[in-house]
C-alpha positions as semicolon CSV with decimal commas, in nm:
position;residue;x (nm);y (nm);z (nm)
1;X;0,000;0,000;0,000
2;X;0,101;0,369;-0,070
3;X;0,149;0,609;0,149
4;X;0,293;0,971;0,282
5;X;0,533;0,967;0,620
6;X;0,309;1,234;0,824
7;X;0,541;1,239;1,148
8;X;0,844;1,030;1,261
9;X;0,973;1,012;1,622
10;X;1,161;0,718;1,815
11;X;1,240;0,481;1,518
12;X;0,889;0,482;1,474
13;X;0,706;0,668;1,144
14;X;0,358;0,747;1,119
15;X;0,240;0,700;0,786
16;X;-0,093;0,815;0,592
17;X;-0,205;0,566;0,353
18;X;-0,415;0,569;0,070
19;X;-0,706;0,380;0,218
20;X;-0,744;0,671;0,450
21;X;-0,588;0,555;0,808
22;X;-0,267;0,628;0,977
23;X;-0,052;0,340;1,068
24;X;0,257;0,347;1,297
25;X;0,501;0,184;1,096
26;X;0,905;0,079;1,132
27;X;1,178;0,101;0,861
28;X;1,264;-0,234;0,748
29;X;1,640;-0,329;0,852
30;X;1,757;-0,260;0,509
31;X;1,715;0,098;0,481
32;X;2,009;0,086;0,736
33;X;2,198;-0,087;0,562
34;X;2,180;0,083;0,257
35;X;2,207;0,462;0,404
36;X;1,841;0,579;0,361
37;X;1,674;0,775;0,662
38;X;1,289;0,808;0,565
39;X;1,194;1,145;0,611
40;X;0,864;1,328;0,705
41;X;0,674;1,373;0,367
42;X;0,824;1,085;0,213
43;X;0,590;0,896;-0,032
44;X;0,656;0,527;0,070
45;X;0,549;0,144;0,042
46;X;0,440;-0,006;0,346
47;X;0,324;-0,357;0,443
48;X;0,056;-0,405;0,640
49;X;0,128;-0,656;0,970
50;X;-0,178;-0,610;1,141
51;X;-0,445;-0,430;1,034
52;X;-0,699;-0,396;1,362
53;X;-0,368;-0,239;1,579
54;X;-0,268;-0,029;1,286
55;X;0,082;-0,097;1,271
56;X;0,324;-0,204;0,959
57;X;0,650;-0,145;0,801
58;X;0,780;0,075;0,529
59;X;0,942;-0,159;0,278
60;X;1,038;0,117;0,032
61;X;1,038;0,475;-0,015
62;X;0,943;0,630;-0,336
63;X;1,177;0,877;-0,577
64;X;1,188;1,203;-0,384
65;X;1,082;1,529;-0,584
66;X;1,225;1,782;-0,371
67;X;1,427;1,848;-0,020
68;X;1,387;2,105;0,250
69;X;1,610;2,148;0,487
70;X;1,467;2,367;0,733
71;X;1,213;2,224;0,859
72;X;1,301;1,880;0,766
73;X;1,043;1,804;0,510
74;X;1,070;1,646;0,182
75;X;0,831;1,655;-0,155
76;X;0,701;1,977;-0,005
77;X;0,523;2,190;-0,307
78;X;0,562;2,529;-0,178
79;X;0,638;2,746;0,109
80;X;0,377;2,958;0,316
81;X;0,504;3,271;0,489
82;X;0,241;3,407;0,702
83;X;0,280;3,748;0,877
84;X;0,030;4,014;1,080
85;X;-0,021;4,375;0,914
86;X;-0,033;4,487;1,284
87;X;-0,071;4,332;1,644
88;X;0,215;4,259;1,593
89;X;0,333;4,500;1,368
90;X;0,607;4,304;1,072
91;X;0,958;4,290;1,116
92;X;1,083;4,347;0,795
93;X;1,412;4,185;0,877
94;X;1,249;3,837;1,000
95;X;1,013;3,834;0,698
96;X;1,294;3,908;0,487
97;X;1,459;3,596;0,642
98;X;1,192;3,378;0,611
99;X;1,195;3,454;0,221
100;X;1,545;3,485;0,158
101;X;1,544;3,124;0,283
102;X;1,264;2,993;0,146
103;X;1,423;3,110;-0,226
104;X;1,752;2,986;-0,121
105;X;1,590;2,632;-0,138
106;X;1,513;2,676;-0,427
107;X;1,109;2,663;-0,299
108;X;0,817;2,862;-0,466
109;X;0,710;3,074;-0,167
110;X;0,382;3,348;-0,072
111;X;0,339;3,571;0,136
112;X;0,026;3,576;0,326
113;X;0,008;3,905;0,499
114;X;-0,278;3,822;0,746
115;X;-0,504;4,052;0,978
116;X;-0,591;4,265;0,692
117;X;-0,915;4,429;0,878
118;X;-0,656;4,589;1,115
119;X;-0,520;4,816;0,871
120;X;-0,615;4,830;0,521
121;X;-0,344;5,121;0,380
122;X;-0,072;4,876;0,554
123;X;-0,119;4,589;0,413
124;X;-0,147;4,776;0,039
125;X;0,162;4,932;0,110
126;X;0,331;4,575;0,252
127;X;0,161;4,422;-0,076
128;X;0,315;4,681;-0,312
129;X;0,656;4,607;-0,180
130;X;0,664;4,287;-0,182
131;X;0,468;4,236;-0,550
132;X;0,731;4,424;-0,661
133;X;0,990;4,233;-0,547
134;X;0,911;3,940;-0,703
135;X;0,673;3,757;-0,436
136;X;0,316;3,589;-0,457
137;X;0,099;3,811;-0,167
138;X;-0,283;3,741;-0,072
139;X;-0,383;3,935;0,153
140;X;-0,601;3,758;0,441
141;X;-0,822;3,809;0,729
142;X;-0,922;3,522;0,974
143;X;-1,190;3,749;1,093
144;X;-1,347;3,850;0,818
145;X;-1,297;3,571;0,580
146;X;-1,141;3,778;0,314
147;X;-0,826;3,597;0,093
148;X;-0,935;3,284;0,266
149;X;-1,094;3,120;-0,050
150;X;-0,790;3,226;-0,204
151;X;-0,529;3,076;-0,005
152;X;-0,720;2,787;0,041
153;X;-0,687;2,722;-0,372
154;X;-0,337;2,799;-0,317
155;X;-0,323;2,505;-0,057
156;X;-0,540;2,191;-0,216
157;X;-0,396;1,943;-0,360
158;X;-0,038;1,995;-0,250
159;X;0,182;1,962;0,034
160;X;0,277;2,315;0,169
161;X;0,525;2,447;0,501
162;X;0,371;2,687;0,680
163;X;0,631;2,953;0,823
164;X;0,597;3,251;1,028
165;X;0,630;3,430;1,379
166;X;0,391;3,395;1,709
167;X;0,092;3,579;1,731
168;X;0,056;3,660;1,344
169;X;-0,322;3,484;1,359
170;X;-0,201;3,151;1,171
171;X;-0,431;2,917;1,374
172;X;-0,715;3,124;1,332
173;X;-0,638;3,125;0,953
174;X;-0,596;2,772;0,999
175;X;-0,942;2,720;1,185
176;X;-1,119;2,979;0,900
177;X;-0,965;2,758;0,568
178;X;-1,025;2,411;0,725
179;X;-1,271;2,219;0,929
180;X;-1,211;2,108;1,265
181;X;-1,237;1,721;1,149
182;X;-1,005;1,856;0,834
183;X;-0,755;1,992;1,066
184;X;-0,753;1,702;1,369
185;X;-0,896;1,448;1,377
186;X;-0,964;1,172;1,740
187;X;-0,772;0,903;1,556
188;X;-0,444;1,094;1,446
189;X;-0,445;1,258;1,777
190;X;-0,477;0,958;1,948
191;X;-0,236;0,771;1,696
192;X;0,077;1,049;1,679
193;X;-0,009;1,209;2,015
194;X;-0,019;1,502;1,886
195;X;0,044;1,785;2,164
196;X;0,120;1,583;2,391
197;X;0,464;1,697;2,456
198;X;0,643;2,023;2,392
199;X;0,969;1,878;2,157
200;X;0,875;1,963;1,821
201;X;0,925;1,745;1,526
202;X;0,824;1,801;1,167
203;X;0,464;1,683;1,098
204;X;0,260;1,634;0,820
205;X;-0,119;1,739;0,887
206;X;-0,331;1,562;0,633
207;X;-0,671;1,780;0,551
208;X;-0,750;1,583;0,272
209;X;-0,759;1,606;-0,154
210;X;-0,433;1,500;-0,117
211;X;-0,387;1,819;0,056
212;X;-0,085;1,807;0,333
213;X;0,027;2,123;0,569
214;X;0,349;2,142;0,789
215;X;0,269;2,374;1,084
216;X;0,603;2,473;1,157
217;X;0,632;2,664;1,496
218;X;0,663;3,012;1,539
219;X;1,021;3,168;1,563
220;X;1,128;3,494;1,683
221;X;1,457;3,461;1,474
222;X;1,603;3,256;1,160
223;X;1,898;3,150;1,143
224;X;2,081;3,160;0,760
225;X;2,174;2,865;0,603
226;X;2,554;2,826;0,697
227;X;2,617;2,713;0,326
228;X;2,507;3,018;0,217
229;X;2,771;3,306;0,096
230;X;2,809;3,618;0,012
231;X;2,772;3,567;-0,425
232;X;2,460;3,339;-0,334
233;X;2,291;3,600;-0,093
234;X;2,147;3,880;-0,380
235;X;1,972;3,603;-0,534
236;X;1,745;3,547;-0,239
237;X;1,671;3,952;-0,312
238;X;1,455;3,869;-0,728
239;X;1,411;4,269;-0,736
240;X;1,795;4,347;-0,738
241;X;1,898;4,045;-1,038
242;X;1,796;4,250;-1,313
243;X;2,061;4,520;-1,205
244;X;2,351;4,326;-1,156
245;X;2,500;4,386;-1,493
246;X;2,461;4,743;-1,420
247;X;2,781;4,776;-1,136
248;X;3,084;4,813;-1,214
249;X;3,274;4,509;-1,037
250;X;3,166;4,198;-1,138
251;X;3,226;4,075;-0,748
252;X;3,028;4,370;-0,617
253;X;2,880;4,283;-0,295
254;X;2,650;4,628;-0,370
255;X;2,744;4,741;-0,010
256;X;3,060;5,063;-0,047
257;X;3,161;4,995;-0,419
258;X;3,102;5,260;-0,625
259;X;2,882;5,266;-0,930
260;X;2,672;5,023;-0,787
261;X;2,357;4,899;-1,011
262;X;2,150;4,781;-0,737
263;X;2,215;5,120;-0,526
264;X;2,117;5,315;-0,813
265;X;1,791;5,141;-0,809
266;X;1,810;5,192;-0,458
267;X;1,844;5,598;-0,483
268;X;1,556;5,597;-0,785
269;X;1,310;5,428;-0,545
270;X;1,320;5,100;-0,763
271;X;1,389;4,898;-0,464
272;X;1,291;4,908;-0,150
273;X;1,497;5,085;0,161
274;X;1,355;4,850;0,409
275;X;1,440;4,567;0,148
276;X;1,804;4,669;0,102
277;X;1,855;4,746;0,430
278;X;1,725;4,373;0,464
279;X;2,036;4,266;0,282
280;X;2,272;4,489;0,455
281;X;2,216;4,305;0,791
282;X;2,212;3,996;0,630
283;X;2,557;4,048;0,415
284;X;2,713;4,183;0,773
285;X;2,603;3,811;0,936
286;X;2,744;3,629;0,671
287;X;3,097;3,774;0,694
288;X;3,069;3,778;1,092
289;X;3,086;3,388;1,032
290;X;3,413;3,423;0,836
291;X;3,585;3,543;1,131
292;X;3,525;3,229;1,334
């Protein structure tokens, strides 16, 4: 039988099949052997051992389309980054973050700029920006229902990571694009314990239509990844690409060297202060880690 690794925790992986119910499920010995770690989103083989307890084994896992490394999630379709207009009020840096990374991975991402009904002229403004830099935006309100219908196209029939700070409203979103049964139901709870401890893993929440959403948690900071360098960084910033052949140095880091493409856009209003200031404090971090 086919099916999708939802959760894994204690040599033990939680896997929803295609008939519908989650079974708790081992890696057969040979996967050691062999150097494969199944990984949360994997599609897999298992073999059924007993059907009334629910349990099995995966006996093979399936070609894998795509890897993310933070969170640990494989065959994910797309990113979600979800922030607040206000209450609390974005932090252009962490957003930034969240996006730099996301494209980094090479993963399509949106932004979901939530909590629309708080202030209207903010989140047009926050759209603007970030339409013009290159990102997806739907603009969403838990309360009022507005974008919902939207994101929740943008959602069905693929697996998606949702990303983004505390208190941004995601659980209400959550609550306003899925049912309660969608979103949890007795038996995974039950099957997964879900909640029932604080360490948190990656997790697959199945909401059916082949329709699977990693709630990641919510960070106050993001860390970049340590492969990344100073060449690679710009192209986590799509608005400042199409200047590049516009500096003078070919290495130009578009920080103090002069005739600067990028900062020419920069001065003209083409891209963003809060954007380049962004990739100032990003730049800074990554030759911080040089020194060490």
């Amino acid at each position: 039988m086919i099916g999708k690794i939802i959760k894994g925790i204690g040599g033990f992986y939680y896997v929803a099949a295609e008939d519908g119910i989650i079974y708790e499920t081992r890696a057969r010995g040979l996967f050691r052997k062999e150097g494969i770690r199944p990984s949360v989103g994997d599609d897999c083989e298992i073999e059924i051992q007993d059907a009334e307890k629910r349990t099995g084994s995966v006996i093979s896992i399936l070609p894998r389309r795509a890897i993310l490394r933070r969170p640990a999630v494989v065959n994910t379709d797309q990113a979600i980054v979800i922030f607040a207009v206000s209450r609390p009020e974005p932090h252009f840096g962490l957003m930034d973050r969240y996006l730099t990374g996301m494209l980094w991975q090479e993963m399509p991402v949106t932004l979901v700029l939530n909590k629309i009904d708080q202030d209207r002229n903010r989140g047009n403004e926050l759209q603007s920006i970030y339409t013009h830099a290159g990102f997806n935006v739907i603009l969403t309100s838990a309360k009022t229902g507005e974008g919902v219908e939207q994101l929740r196209e943008r959602l069905l029939g693929k697996t998606s990571v949702l990303s983004g700070p505390s208190g941004v409203g995601k659980s209400s979103l959550l609550n306003a694009l899925f049912s309660k049964e969608q979103m949890q139901t007795g038996e995974i709870s039950e099957k997964i314990g879900r909640g029932k401890n604080t360490t948190r893993h990656s997790e697959l929440l199945y909401v059916g239509d082949n329709t699977y959403l990693c709630d990641t948690p919510g960070f106050s900071s993001v860390e970049l990844p340590e492969e990344m360098d100073e060449e690679m960084l710009v192209y986590g910033f799509p608005e400042f690409t199409q200047y590049l052949g516009e500096c003078r140095f070919s290495s130009c880091r578009h920080m103090a060297e002069p005739d600067c493409g990028v900062k020419q856009a920069l001065a003209g209003g083409e891209i963003e202060k809060s954007r380049y200031e962004s990739y100032c404090g990003m730049m800074e971090e990554i030759r911080s880690r040089r020194k060490y």
